[in-house]
CSV table of C-alpha atoms and ligand atoms in Angstrom, one decimal:
chain,number,residue,atom,x,y,z
Y,1462,MET,CA,111.7,88.1,71.2
Y,1463,ALA,CA,110.7,91.7,71.0
Y,1464,GLU,CA,112.6,94.6,72.9
Y,1465,LEU,CA,110.9,96.8,75.1
Y,1466,SER,CA,111.6,99.7,72.8
Y,1467,ASP,CA,109.0,97.7,70.5
Y,1468,LEU,CA,106.2,98.1,73.1
Y,1469,PRO,CA,103.9,101.1,73.8
Y,1470,LEU,CA,105.2,101.6,77.4
Y,1471,ARG,CA,104.0,104.4,79.4
Y,1472,ASP,CA,106.7,107.3,78.1
Y,1473,ASN,CA,107.0,108.5,82.1
Y,1474,LEU,CA,108.6,105.2,82.5
Y,1475,VAL,CA,110.4,104.9,79.5
Y,1476,GLY,CA,114.2,103.5,80.5
Y,1477,LYS,CA,113.7,103.3,83.3
Y,1478,SER,CA,114.8,100.1,85.7
Y,1479,PRO,CA,113.1,97.9,88.8
Y,1480,TYR,CA,113.7,97.4,91.9
Y,1481,GLY,CA,116.3,95.3,91.8
Y,1482,ALA,CA,119.0,94.4,95.2
Y,1483,PRO,CA,120.8,91.1,94.6
Y,1484,GLN,CA,118.9,88.1,95.5
Y,1485,ALA,CA,121.7,84.8,95.7
Y,1486,ALA,CA,121.3,81.8,98.0
Y,1487,VAL,CA,124.8,83.4,99.8
Y,1488,PRO,CA,125.5,82.0,103.7
Y,1489,VAL,CA,125.9,85.4,104.7
Y,1490,SER,CA,122.7,87.8,103.2
Y,1491,LEU,CA,123.2,91.7,104.6
Y,1492,ASN,CA,121.3,93.0,101.7
Y,1493,VAL,CA,118.2,93.6,102.4
Y,1494,ASN,CA,118.0,94.5,106.4
Y,1495,GLU,CA,115.4,91.7,107.0
Y,1496,ASN,CA,115.5,90.6,109.9
Y,1497,THR,CA,118.3,87.5,109.7
Y,1498,HIS,CA,117.4,85.1,113.1
Y,1499,PRO,CA,115.2,82.6,113.6
Y,1500,LEU,CA,111.7,83.2,113.9
Y,1501,PRO,CA,110.0,81.3,116.6
Y,1502,GLU,CA,108.8,77.9,117.5
Y,1503,ALA,CA,105.8,79.2,119.5
Y,1504,PHE,CA,104.9,82.2,116.3
Y,1505,ILE,CA,104.9,78.7,113.9
Y,1506,ALA,CA,103.2,76.2,115.3
Y,1507,ASP,CA,100.1,78.2,116.9
Y,1508,ALA,CA,100.5,80.3,112.4
Y,1509,THR,CA,100.8,76.7,111.4
Y,1510,ALA,CA,97.3,76.0,113.0
Y,1511,ALA,CA,95.4,78.8,111.8
Y,1512,LEU,CA,96.7,78.7,108.5
Y,1513,ALA,CA,95.3,74.9,108.6
Y,1514,ASP,CA,92.4,77.5,109.5
Y,1515,ALA,CA,92.5,79.8,106.7
Y,1516,LEU,CA,92.6,77.1,104.2
Y,1517,ARG,CA,89.6,75.5,105.3
Y,1518,ASN,CA,88.1,78.2,104.1
Y,1519,VAL,CA,90.0,79.5,100.9
Y,1520,ASN,CA,86.2,79.0,98.5
Y,1521,ARG,CA,85.4,81.9,99.8
Y,1522,TYR,CA,87.2,85.4,99.5
Y,1523,PRO,CA,88.9,86.1,102.7
Y,1524,ASP,CA,87.7,88.9,104.8
Y,1525,ARG,CA,88.1,92.0,102.5
Y,1526,GLU,CA,88.3,95.1,105.8
Y,1527,PHE,CA,90.3,92.5,107.1
Y,1528,MET,CA,89.5,93.1,110.9
Y,1529,GLU,CA,91.0,90.9,113.2
Y,1530,LEU,CA,94.4,91.7,111.9
Y,1531,ARG,CA,93.6,95.4,111.9
Y,1532,GLU,CA,92.5,95.5,115.5
Y,1533,ALA,CA,95.4,93.1,116.3
Y,1534,LEU,CA,97.7,96.3,114.8
Y,1535,ALA,CA,95.5,99.2,116.4
Y,1536,GLY,CA,96.7,96.9,120.2
Y,1537,TYR,CA,99.8,96.9,118.8
Y,1538,LEU,CA,100.8,100.4,118.5
Y,1539,GLY,CA,99.6,101.5,121.1
Y,1540,TYR,CA,98.1,105.1,121.2
Y,1541,GLY,CA,94.4,104.4,121.9
Y,1542,LEU,CA,94.3,103.9,118.0
Y,1543,ALA,CA,91.0,102.5,116.9
Y,1544,PRO,CA,90.7,99.8,113.7
Y,1545,GLU,CA,89.4,102.2,112.1
Y,1546,GLN,CA,93.0,103.4,111.4
Y,1547,VAL,CA,94.4,101.7,110.5
Y,1548,TRP,CA,94.6,100.3,107.4
Y,1549,ALA,CA,97.2,97.1,105.7
Y,1550,ALA,CA,98.7,96.0,102.3
Y,1551,ASN,CA,101.0,93.4,100.9
Y,1552,GLY,CA,103.9,95.3,102.2
Y,1553,SER,CA,104.0,98.3,103.2
Y,1554,ASN,CA,105.5,99.5,99.4
Y,1555,GLU,CA,101.5,98.3,98.3
Y,1556,VAL,CA,100.4,101.1,101.1
Y,1557,LEU,CA,102.6,103.6,99.8
Y,1558,GLN,CA,101.2,102.7,96.4
Y,1559,GLN,CA,97.5,102.8,97.2
Y,1560,ILE,CA,98.7,106.3,98.6
Y,1561,LEU,CA,100.2,107.7,95.5
Y,1562,GLN,CA,96.9,106.4,93.8
Y,1563,ALA,CA,94.8,108.7,96.1
Y,1564,PHE,CA,96.6,111.4,96.9
Y,1565,GLY,CA,99.1,111.3,93.7
Y,1566,GLY,CA,98.6,110.3,90.1
Y,1567,PRO,CA,99.3,113.1,86.8
Y,1568,GLY,CA,100.1,116.2,87.3
Y,1569,ARG,CA,100.7,116.2,91.3
Y,1570,SER,CA,104.1,115.2,92.7
Y,1571,LEU,CA,105.8,113.6,95.5
Y,1572,MET,CA,109.0,115.1,97.2
Y,1573,SER,CA,111.7,113.5,99.4
Y,1574,PHE,CA,114.9,114.0,100.3
Y,1575,THR,CA,117.9,112.0,99.1
Y,1576,PRO,CA,119.5,109.4,99.4
Y,1577,THR,CA,116.1,107.8,100.3
Y,1578,TYR,CA,114.5,104.6,100.3
Y,1579,SER,CA,114.5,103.3,96.4
Y,1580,MET,CA,111.6,102.2,95.7
Y,1581,TYR,CA,109.3,106.1,96.4
Y,1582,PRO,CA,110.3,107.6,93.1
Y,1583,LEU,CA,109.9,103.8,92.0
Y,1584,LEU,CA,106.1,103.7,93.2
Y,1585,ALA,CA,105.7,107.7,92.0
Y,1586,ASP,CA,106.5,106.7,88.2
Y,1587,GLY,CA,104.4,103.8,88.3
Y,1588,THR,CA,101.4,105.7,89.7
Y,1589,ASP,CA,102.3,108.8,87.0
Y,1590,THR,CA,102.8,111.1,90.4
Y,1591,GLY,CA,106.4,113.1,89.3
Y,1592,TRP,CA,109.1,113.3,92.1
Y,1593,ILE,CA,111.3,115.4,93.8
Y,1594,GLY,CA,114.3,114.4,94.9
Y,1595,VAL,CA,115.6,117.4,97.5
Y,1596,PRO,CA,118.9,116.5,98.2
Y,1597,ARG,CA,119.4,116.0,102.4
Y,1598,ASP,CA,121.6,118.4,104.8
Y,1599,LEU,CA,124.8,117.3,106.4
Y,1600,ASN,CA,125.4,114.2,108.1
Y,1601,TYR,CA,122.2,113.6,105.8
Y,1602,ALA,CA,119.7,115.6,108.6
Y,1603,VAL,CA,116.2,116.2,107.4
Y,1604,THR,CA,115.9,119.9,109.6
Y,1605,PRO,CA,112.5,121.5,110.2
Y,1606,GLU,CA,114.5,124.2,107.5
Y,1607,LEU,CA,115.0,122.1,105.4
Y,1608,VAL,CA,111.8,120.0,105.2
Y,1609,VAL,CA,110.2,123.7,105.1
Y,1610,ALA,CA,112.5,125.6,102.3
Y,1611,ALA,CA,111.5,122.3,99.9
Y,1612,ILE,CA,108.4,122.7,100.4
Y,1613,ALA,CA,107.8,126.1,99.3
Y,1614,GLU,CA,110.0,126.1,97.0
Y,1615,HIS,CA,108.5,122.9,94.6
Y,1616,ARG,CA,104.9,122.9,96.6
Y,1617,PRO,CA,105.0,119.2,96.4
Y,1618,ASP,CA,101.1,117.6,96.7
Y,1619,ILE,CA,103.0,114.7,98.8
Y,1620,VAL,CA,106.0,114.3,101.3
Y,1621,VAL,CA,107.7,110.8,102.6
Y,1622,LEU,CA,109.6,111.3,105.0
Y,1623,CYS,CA,111.9,108.0,106.0
Y,1624,ALA,CA,112.6,107.5,109.3
Y,1625,PRO,CA,114.8,106.2,110.5
Y,1626,ASN,CA,116.2,107.1,106.9
Y,1627,ASN,CA,117.2,104.0,104.3
Y,1628,PRO,CA,120.1,103.5,103.7
Y,1629,THR,CA,121.2,106.3,105.7
Y,1630,GLY,CA,119.8,105.1,108.9
Y,1631,THR,CA,119.5,108.6,110.1
Y,1632,PRO,CA,117.0,109.0,112.9
Y,1633,MET,CA,114.8,112.1,112.3
Y,1634,SER,CA,113.5,114.4,114.7
Y,1635,LEU,CA,109.5,115.1,115.7
Y,1636,ASP,CA,110.5,118.6,115.1
Y,1637,THR,CA,110.9,118.2,111.2
Y,1638,VAL,CA,107.0,116.3,111.1
Y,1639,ARG,CA,105.8,118.8,113.3
Y,1640,ALA,CA,106.8,121.5,110.3
Y,1641,ALA,CA,107.0,119.6,107.2
Y,1642,TYR,CA,102.8,119.5,108.0
Y,1643,ASP,CA,102.0,122.9,109.4
Y,1644,ALA,CA,104.2,124.0,106.0
Y,1645,PHE,CA,101.3,123.0,103.1
Y,1646,ASP,CA,98.4,121.7,103.0
Y,1647,GLY,CA,99.3,117.9,100.7
Y,1648,ILE,CA,99.8,114.9,102.5
Y,1649,LEU,CA,102.9,113.9,105.0
Y,1650,ILE,CA,103.8,109.7,105.3
Y,1651,VAL,CA,106.0,109.2,108.4
Y,1652,ASP,CA,108.1,105.9,107.0
Y,1653,GLU,CA,108.4,104.2,110.2
Y,1654,ALA,CA,110.1,100.7,108.3
Y,1655,TYR,CA,112.4,100.6,110.6
Y,1656,LYS,CA,110.7,102.3,113.5
Y,1657,GLU,CA,111.8,99.3,116.2
Y,1658,PHE,CA,115.3,99.4,116.3
Y,1659,ASP,CA,115.2,103.4,117.2
Y,1660,THR,CA,113.5,103.1,120.9
Y,1661,GLU,CA,115.5,106.6,121.8
Y,1662,SER,CA,112.6,108.2,119.6
Y,1663,GLU,CA,108.7,108.7,120.0
Y,1664,SER,CA,106.9,107.3,117.1
Y,1665,ALA,CA,104.9,109.7,114.5
Y,1666,ILE,CA,102.4,108.4,115.6
Y,1667,SER,CA,101.9,110.5,118.9
Y,1668,LEU,CA,101.3,113.5,116.5
Y,1669,LEU,CA,98.0,111.6,114.6
Y,1670,GLU,CA,95.4,113.5,116.5
Y,1671,GLY,CA,94.2,116.7,115.0
Y,1672,ARG,CA,96.9,116.2,111.9
Y,1673,HIS,CA,93.9,114.4,109.6
Y,1674,ARG,CA,96.7,114.7,106.2
Y,1675,LEU,CA,99.4,112.4,108.9
Y,1676,ILE,CA,100.1,108.4,107.7
Y,1677,VAL,CA,102.8,106.6,109.7
Y,1678,SER,CA,103.4,103.5,107.2
Y,1679,ARG,CA,105.5,100.9,109.1
Y,1680,THR,CA,106.3,97.4,107.6
Y,1681,MET,CA,106.5,93.6,109.1
Y,1682,SER,CA,109.5,93.0,106.8
Y,1683,LYS,CA,112.1,94.6,109.1
Y,1684,ALA,CA,111.7,93.7,113.0
Y,1685,PHE,CA,108.9,91.4,112.6
Y,1686,ALA,CA,111.4,89.1,110.7
Y,1687,PHE,CA,108.3,89.0,108.6
Y,1688,ALA,CA,109.3,89.6,105.0
Y,1689,GLY,CA,107.9,87.0,103.0
Y,1690,VAL,CA,104.9,86.8,104.2
Y,1691,ARG,CA,104.5,90.1,102.5
Y,1692,VAL,CA,102.0,92.4,105.1
Y,1693,GLY,CA,102.8,97.3,105.9
Y,1694,TYR,CA,100.4,99.6,107.7
Y,1695,LEU,CA,99.9,102.5,108.2
Y,1696,ALA,CA,98.1,104.3,111.1
Y,1697,ALA,CA,96.0,107.7,110.1
Y,1698,ASP,CA,92.5,108.9,110.3
Y,1699,ARG,CA,90.4,107.1,110.2
Y,1700,ALA,CA,89.4,109.5,106.4
Y,1701,ILE,CA,92.9,108.0,105.2
Y,1702,VAL,CA,91.5,104.9,105.4
Y,1703,ASP,CA,88.3,105.2,103.5
Y,1704,ALA,CA,90.4,107.3,101.0
Y,1705,LEU,CA,92.1,103.8,100.6
Y,1706,ARG,CA,89.2,101.8,99.9
Y,1707,LEU,CA,88.4,103.3,96.5
Y,1708,VAL,CA,92.0,102.6,94.8
Y,1709,ARG,CA,92.9,98.9,97.0
Y,1710,LEU,CA,92.1,95.9,94.9
Y,1711,PRO,CA,89.4,93.8,96.6
Y,1712,TYR,CA,90.3,91.2,98.6
Y,1713,HIS,CA,93.7,92.8,98.7
Y,1714,LEU,CA,95.2,90.7,101.8
Y,1715,SER,CA,94.9,87.3,100.6
Y,1716,ALA,CA,93.0,85.3,104.1
Y,1717,LEU,CA,96.6,83.3,105.0
Y,1718,THR,CA,98.4,86.2,105.4
Y,1719,GLN,CA,95.4,86.8,107.6
Y,1720,ALA,CA,96.1,84.6,109.4
Y,1721,ALA,CA,99.7,84.3,109.2
Y,1722,ALA,CA,99.8,87.9,110.4
Y,1723,THR,CA,97.5,88.6,112.5
Y,1724,THR,CA,99.2,85.4,114.6
Y,1725,ALA,CA,102.2,87.5,114.3
Y,1726,VAL,CA,101.2,90.3,115.6
Y,1727,LYS,CA,99.4,88.1,118.8
Y,1728,HIS,CA,102.9,86.5,119.4
Y,1729,ALA,CA,105.0,90.2,118.9
Y,1730,GLY,CA,107.0,90.1,122.3
Y,1731,ALA,CA,108.5,86.9,121.1
Y,1732,MET,CA,108.4,88.3,117.7
Y,1733,LEU,CA,110.6,91.1,118.8
Y,1734,ALA,CA,112.6,89.5,120.5
Y,1735,THR,CA,115.7,89.8,118.4
Y,1736,VAL,CA,115.6,93.5,118.5
Y,1737,ASP,CA,118.0,94.2,121.2
Y,1738,ALA,CA,120.8,91.8,120.1
Y,1739,ILE,CA,120.4,93.3,116.5
Y,1740,ARG,CA,120.8,96.6,118.1
Y,1741,ALA,CA,123.6,95.8,120.3
Y,1742,GLN,CA,125.1,93.8,116.8
Y,1743,ARG,CA,124.7,97.1,114.9
Y,1744,ASP,CA,126.8,98.6,117.3
Y,1745,ARG,CA,128.9,96.4,118.1
Y,1746,LEU,CA,130.0,96.4,113.8
Y,1747,ARG,CA,129.8,100.4,113.8
Y,1748,ASP,CA,132.6,99.6,116.4
Y,1749,ALA,CA,135.3,97.5,115.1
Y,1750,LEU,CA,134.5,99.7,111.1
Y,1751,VAL,CA,135.6,102.9,113.3
Y,1752,GLU,CA,138.0,101.2,114.2
Y,1753,LEU,CA,139.9,100.1,111.3
Y,1754,GLY,CA,139.4,103.7,109.7
Y,1755,TYR,CA,136.3,103.4,108.9
Y,1756,THR,CA,133.4,106.6,108.8
Y,1757,VAL,CA,130.0,105.2,109.9
Y,1758,HIS,CA,127.3,106.9,109.9
Y,1759,ASP,CA,124.9,107.6,113.0
Y,1760,SER,CA,121.8,105.2,112.2
Y,1761,GLY,CA,118.0,104.3,114.3
Y,1762,ALA,CA,117.8,101.3,112.1
Y,1763,ASN,CA,119.2,97.7,111.7
Y,1764,PHE,CA,121.7,98.5,109.1
Y,1765,LEU,CA,124.7,100.8,108.6
Y,1766,LEU,CA,125.9,103.5,105.6
Y,1767,VAL,CA,129.7,102.6,105.8
Y,1768,GLY,CA,132.2,105.5,104.1
Y,1769,GLY,CA,135.7,105.1,103.7
Y,1770,PHE,CA,135.9,102.6,100.9
Y,1771,ALA,CA,137.9,103.2,97.3
Y,1772,ASP,CA,135.5,100.8,95.0
Y,1773,PRO,CA,132.3,100.0,96.9
Y,1774,SER,CA,131.2,97.4,93.7
Y,1775,ALA,CA,134.7,95.6,93.9
Y,1776,VAL,CA,133.8,95.9,97.7
Y,1777,PHE,CA,130.8,94.4,96.8
Y,1778,GLU,CA,132.1,91.8,94.0
Y,1779,ARG,CA,135.0,90.7,96.8
Y,1780,LEU,CA,133.1,89.9,99.9
Y,1781,ARG,CA,130.2,88.6,98.1
Y,1782,ALA,CA,133.2,86.0,97.3
Y,1783,GLN,CA,133.4,85.5,100.1
Y,1784,GLY,CA,129.5,84.7,100.7
Y,1785,ILE,CA,128.7,87.5,101.5
Y,1786,LEU,CA,125.9,90.0,100.5
Y,1787,VAL,CA,126.5,93.9,101.2
Y,1788,ARG,CA,124.2,96.6,99.0
Y,1789,ASP,CA,126.2,98.8,97.5
Y,1790,LEU,CA,123.6,101.9,96.4
Y,1791,GLY,CA,125.6,104.1,94.0
Y,1792,ILE,CA,126.7,106.0,97.2
Y,1793,PRO,CA,130.4,107.3,96.2
Y,1794,GLY,CA,131.9,105.7,98.3
Y,1795,HIS,CA,129.9,103.5,100.6
Y,1796,VAL,CA,127.8,100.7,101.6
Y,1797,ARG,CA,125.4,99.7,103.6
Y,1798,ILE,CA,125.7,96.6,106.3
Y,1799,THR,CA,122.5,94.8,108.0
Y,1800,ALA,CA,123.0,94.4,111.3
Y,1801,GLY,CA,122.8,90.1,111.8
Y,1802,THR,CA,123.5,87.6,113.5
Y,1803,GLU,CA,126.4,87.6,116.6
Y,1804,ALA,CA,127.9,85.1,114.1
Y,1805,GLU,CA,127.5,86.7,110.6
Y,1806,THR,CA,128.3,90.4,112.4
Y,1807,SER,CA,131.7,88.7,113.0
Y,1808,THR,CA,132.0,87.3,109.4
Y,1809,VAL,CA,132.0,90.0,107.9
Y,1810,ILE,CA,134.0,91.8,110.4
Y,1811,ALA,CA,136.5,89.8,109.7
Y,1812,ALA,CA,136.7,89.8,105.8
Y,1813,ILE,CA,136.6,93.7,105.9
Y,1814,ALA,CA,139.5,93.8,108.7
Y,1815,ASP,CA,141.3,91.3,105.8
Y,1816,PHE,CA,141.1,94.0,103.2
Y,1817,GLY,CA,143.3,95.9,105.2
Y,1818,ALA,CA,143.4,99.5,105.9
Y,1819,ALA,CA,140.6,101.4,105.5
Y,1820,GLY,CA,140.8,102.8,101.4
Y,1821,THR,CA,142.9,99.6,100.4
Y,1822,VAL,CA,140.0,98.6,98.5
H,155,PLP,C1,112.1,97.9,103.8
H,155,PLP,C2,111.8,99.5,103.5
H,155,PLP,C3,109.9,99.7,103.2
H,155,PLP,C4,109.3,97.9,103.5
H,155,PLP,O1,109.2,97.4,102.7
H,155,PLP,P1,107.6,96.0,102.4
H,155,PLP,O2,106.5,96.2,101.0
H,155,PLP,O3,106.9,96.2,103.6
H,155,PLP,O4,108.6,94.9,102.7
H,155,PLP,C5,109.1,100.7,103.2
H,155,PLP,N1,109.9,101.1,103.5
H,155,PLP,C6,111.6,101.4,103.8
H,155,PLP,C7,112.4,102.7,103.9
H,155,PLP,C8,112.1,100.4,103.7
H,155,PLP,O5,113.4,100.5,103.6
């Protein structure tokens, strides 16, 4: 077998590593921020019927414009959005990739505030877009002042603000979004992958009116418990959607994906019924770890960034040996833990309590 280095790979991919959160069949999997609760049976029954109907027609290409799903998503999001202002793809990762294909590329750049979602630089590499990572302020905040100064210094073509931020959980004020939009004439993306867990603040969708360069990205992978189906979506001006149509592959959303996702959105109330319980487990995990002496960063999402570990990779290995997966993201002293069910949360609290005082492991 040849080595990667034997291949005429594009220069900007040389030496890079693929996205690689560990996937292992363990009893307590809290490393990729999935919703770990079972899906509602009424949804499973309806979706099974919808999938059967869709299968009867898979000899034909699916609706290229997936209007039924876009209508359902527009209704779910509210804010008077028209279906023409909504777009979807196979995960919000594909939505973000399409945005970079349309508005990034050679000679253009994407800026964000680190630590943040590890896929942003990978999506930039894949589309030959320059990557600019600007360190966050104290407590991982991105203030209007920071965003305006960073835009003035780096002159990016695209800015992505992750709100709440992965992996720190930090919520973001809409003042930062407004300031960023006004500070340049490029594309501003607000990635609201965890928005359903952040009930304290308004969505950036409320800012879309009159801001045609603003894109708000969402996913069904987290709160909706739909990671395996791969559906992400966005809300924006209709012109943005027209731009994405230039780069999307024809029929990119399969008939099965459309059927399953449309059914899930129709069952949104039941699909999202676990959100409050997950927030409660997140807060319980926070309180327990603070009690044990760990530093827990403010989170508006379904996970916590926890500091106070002597050796995060040793923590990862010791928990993994007990059937618990958490995420070591290379942030010194820290690991990220997803809030799961009550039982999963109890298991991870007990395992960490077993380490002894904070800082021992
Ligand atoms: C999980 C996550 C996504 C979702 O990705 P999908 O491709 O929709 O599964 C997007 N952005 C952030 C910040 C995430 O953490």
